[in-house]
Amino acid sequence: MENLLKIEDLVVNIEKKQVLNGINLTVNSGETHVLMGPNGAGKSTLGYSIMGNSRYTTTKGKIYFNGEDITELGADKRAAKGIFLSFQNPLEIPGISLESFIRNAIQAQTGERVNLFKFQKELKAMMELLHMDESYARRDLNVGFSGGERKKSEILQLLMLNPKLAILDETDSGLDVDAVRTVSKGIEEYQKRQNGALIIITHSTKILESLNVNHAHVLVKGEIIKSGNNSLVKEINENGFEAFIK
């Protein structure tokens, strides 16, 4: 498999506080990695650091994407290279519709004009997959959306943008059972696509039940303290994080 993301000895600060303490992680094309750990472990910080959020300062280490050192690149350039981050709490953006936002993002990513007929046909199909009413495409992004519809909106963006690497940060938080099942369908659809890689950050394992997970990692106090295969998820389900913290 092709090495897609490689993180070496990554140390990250928020303001003056060190939050990640020497993270090493390799994600190959086509793989799904699950990142789990207690609250405050640094899971979301790792996601934001991979995406290049300016609030998080890398003081040591490197991030490579497709063999290129992207440690100093801004979030917009990382997005253009094919990295996608879904937000734990998606923001409202008044004045731009969901459809326009996605179309503009695709144009920024590809540098080419979007074929409107083809785009709208695919958008309709993906919204049907996610059980989203078509009217949401014309509404301002996330404005007045329920928590579930916001999360579906994020997965819709994932499917339309089709990035090389998708980081899903607590996508299942606050969702009822039916919404989790629907969001999982969208993630499954992404997994079927050739060479797309996933990092799923989660507290719960419900969203993982129908997904093919290759690797699982436990993050505690800014360090990956254990890695394994899908059986590690089962172990956490049965015993929690307490054994790993000790």
CSV table of C-alpha atoms in Angstrom, one decimal, residues 69-198:
chain,number,residue,atom,x,y,z
A,69,ASP,CA,6.6,17.8,3.9
A,70,ILE,CA,3.5,19.8,4.7
A,71,THR,CA,4.4,20.8,8.2
A,72,GLU,CA,4.6,24.5,7.4
A,73,LEU,CA,1.6,24.6,5.0
A,74,GLY,CA,-1.6,26.4,5.8
A,75,ALA,CA,-5.0,24.7,6.1
A,76,ASP,CA,-6.2,25.9,2.6
A,77,LYS,CA,-3.1,24.4,0.9
A,78,ARG,CA,-3.6,21.1,2.8
A,79,ALA,CA,-7.2,21.0,1.7
A,80,ALA,CA,-6.2,21.6,-1.9
A,81,LYS,CA,-3.9,18.6,-1.6
A,82,GLY,CA,-6.8,16.4,-0.6
A,83,ILE,CA,-7.1,16.5,3.3
A,84,PHE,CA,-10.6,17.0,4.7
A,85,LEU,CA,-11.6,17.6,8.3
A,86,SER,CA,-15.2,17.3,9.5
A,87,PHE,CA,-15.9,19.4,12.5
A,88,GLN,CA,-17.2,18.2,15.9
A,89,ASN,CA,-19.5,21.3,16.0
A,90,PRO,CA,-20.0,22.4,12.3
A,91,LEU,CA,-20.3,26.2,12.0
A,92,GLU,CA,-23.1,28.2,10.5
A,93,ILE,CA,-22.2,30.3,7.5
A,94,PRO,CA,-25.0,32.7,6.6
A,95,GLY,CA,-25.1,34.1,3.1
A,96,ILE,CA,-23.8,31.0,1.2
A,97,SER,CA,-25.9,28.0,0.4
A,98,LEU,CA,-24.8,24.4,1.1
A,99,GLU,CA,-24.8,23.7,-2.6
A,100,SER,CA,-22.7,26.8,-3.4
A,101,PHE,CA,-20.2,26.1,-0.6
A,102,ILE,CA,-19.6,22.6,-1.9
A,103,ARG,CA,-19.3,23.7,-5.5
A,104,ASN,CA,-16.8,26.5,-4.6
A,105,ALA,CA,-14.8,24.0,-2.5
A,106,ILE,CA,-14.6,21.6,-5.4
A,107,GLN,CA,-13.4,24.4,-7.8
A,108,ALA,CA,-10.8,25.5,-5.2
A,109,GLN,CA,-9.6,21.9,-4.9
A,110,THR,CA,-9.4,21.1,-8.6
A,111,GLY,CA,-8.7,24.6,-10.1
A,112,GLU,CA,-11.4,23.8,-12.8
A,113,ARG,CA,-14.9,25.0,-13.4
A,114,VAL,CA,-17.6,22.5,-12.2
A,115,ASN,CA,-19.9,21.0,-14.7
A,116,LEU,CA,-23.2,22.2,-13.2
A,117,PHE,CA,-25.4,19.4,-14.6
A,118,LYS,CA,-23.1,16.6,-13.5
A,119,PHE,CA,-22.5,18.3,-10.1
A,120,GLN,CA,-26.2,18.7,-9.3
A,121,LYS,CA,-27.0,15.1,-10.4
A,122,GLU,CA,-24.3,13.7,-8.1
A,123,LEU,CA,-25.4,16.1,-5.2
A,124,LYS,CA,-28.9,14.8,-5.5
A,125,ALA,CA,-27.8,11.2,-5.4
A,126,MET,CA,-25.6,11.7,-2.3
A,127,MET,CA,-28.4,13.6,-0.5
A,128,GLU,CA,-30.7,10.7,-1.2
A,129,LEU,CA,-28.1,8.3,0.2
A,130,LEU,CA,-28.0,10.5,3.4
A,131,HIS,CA,-31.8,10.9,3.6
A,132,MET,CA,-31.4,14.7,3.3
A,133,ASP,CA,-34.3,16.8,1.9
A,134,GLU,CA,-33.2,18.4,-1.4
A,135,SER,CA,-34.2,21.8,0.0
A,136,TYR,CA,-31.2,21.8,2.3
A,137,ALA,CA,-29.0,22.3,-0.7
A,138,ARG,CA,-30.5,25.8,-1.2
A,139,ARG,CA,-30.4,26.8,2.5
A,140,ASP,CA,-27.6,28.8,4.1
A,141,LEU,CA,-24.8,26.4,5.3
A,142,ASN,CA,-25.9,24.9,8.6
A,143,VAL,CA,-28.2,27.8,9.4
A,144,GLY,CA,-31.2,26.4,11.3
A,145,PHE,CA,-30.0,22.9,10.7
A,146,SER,CA,-30.5,20.3,13.5
A,147,GLY,CA,-27.4,18.6,15.0
A,148,GLY,CA,-28.1,15.6,12.8
A,149,GLU,CA,-28.5,17.6,9.6
A,150,ARG,CA,-25.3,19.4,10.3
A,151,LYS,CA,-23.4,16.1,10.6
A,152,LYS,CA,-25.1,14.8,7.4
A,153,SER,CA,-24.0,18.1,5.7
A,154,GLU,CA,-20.4,17.3,6.7
A,155,ILE,CA,-20.6,13.8,5.3
A,156,LEU,CA,-22.2,15.2,2.1
A,157,GLN,CA,-19.2,17.5,1.7
A,158,LEU,CA,-16.9,14.5,2.2
A,159,LEU,CA,-18.6,12.5,-0.5
A,160,MET,CA,-18.7,15.4,-3.0
A,161,LEU,CA,-15.1,16.5,-2.4
A,162,ASN,CA,-13.8,12.9,-2.3
A,163,PRO,CA,-10.5,13.8,-0.5
A,164,LYS,CA,-7.5,11.5,-0.3
A,165,LEU,CA,-7.6,11.7,3.5
A,166,ALA,CA,-10.7,12.4,5.6
A,167,ILE,CA,-10.5,13.1,9.3
A,168,LEU,CA,-13.9,12.7,11.0
A,169,ASP,CA,-13.9,14.3,14.5
A,170,GLU,CA,-16.7,13.0,16.7
A,171,THR,CA,-19.1,12.8,13.7
A,172,ASP,CA,-21.4,10.6,15.8
A,173,SER,CA,-21.6,12.8,18.8
A,174,GLY,CA,-25.2,13.9,19.7
A,175,LEU,CA,-26.8,11.7,17.0
A,176,ASP,CA,-29.6,9.3,17.6
A,177,VAL,CA,-29.4,5.7,16.5
A,178,ASP,CA,-31.1,6.3,13.1
A,179,ALA,CA,-28.8,9.3,12.3
A,180,VAL,CA,-25.7,7.3,13.2
A,181,ARG,CA,-26.8,4.6,10.8
A,182,THR,CA,-27.3,7.1,8.0
A,183,VAL,CA,-24.0,8.8,8.6
A,184,SER,CA,-22.3,5.4,8.7
A,185,LYS,CA,-23.8,4.7,5.2
A,186,GLY,CA,-22.2,7.8,3.9
A,187,ILE,CA,-18.8,6.8,5.4
A,188,GLU,CA,-19.2,3.3,3.9
A,189,GLU,CA,-19.8,4.9,0.5
A,190,TYR,CA,-16.5,6.8,0.9
A,191,GLN,CA,-14.7,3.7,2.0
A,192,LYS,CA,-15.7,2.0,-1.3
A,193,ARG,CA,-13.9,4.6,-3.3
A,194,GLN,CA,-10.4,3.7,-4.4
A,195,ASN,CA,-7.5,4.7,-2.1
A,196,GLY,CA,-9.5,7.0,0.2
A,197,ALA,CA,-8.1,6.9,3.7
A,198,LEU,CA,-9.9,7.7,7.0
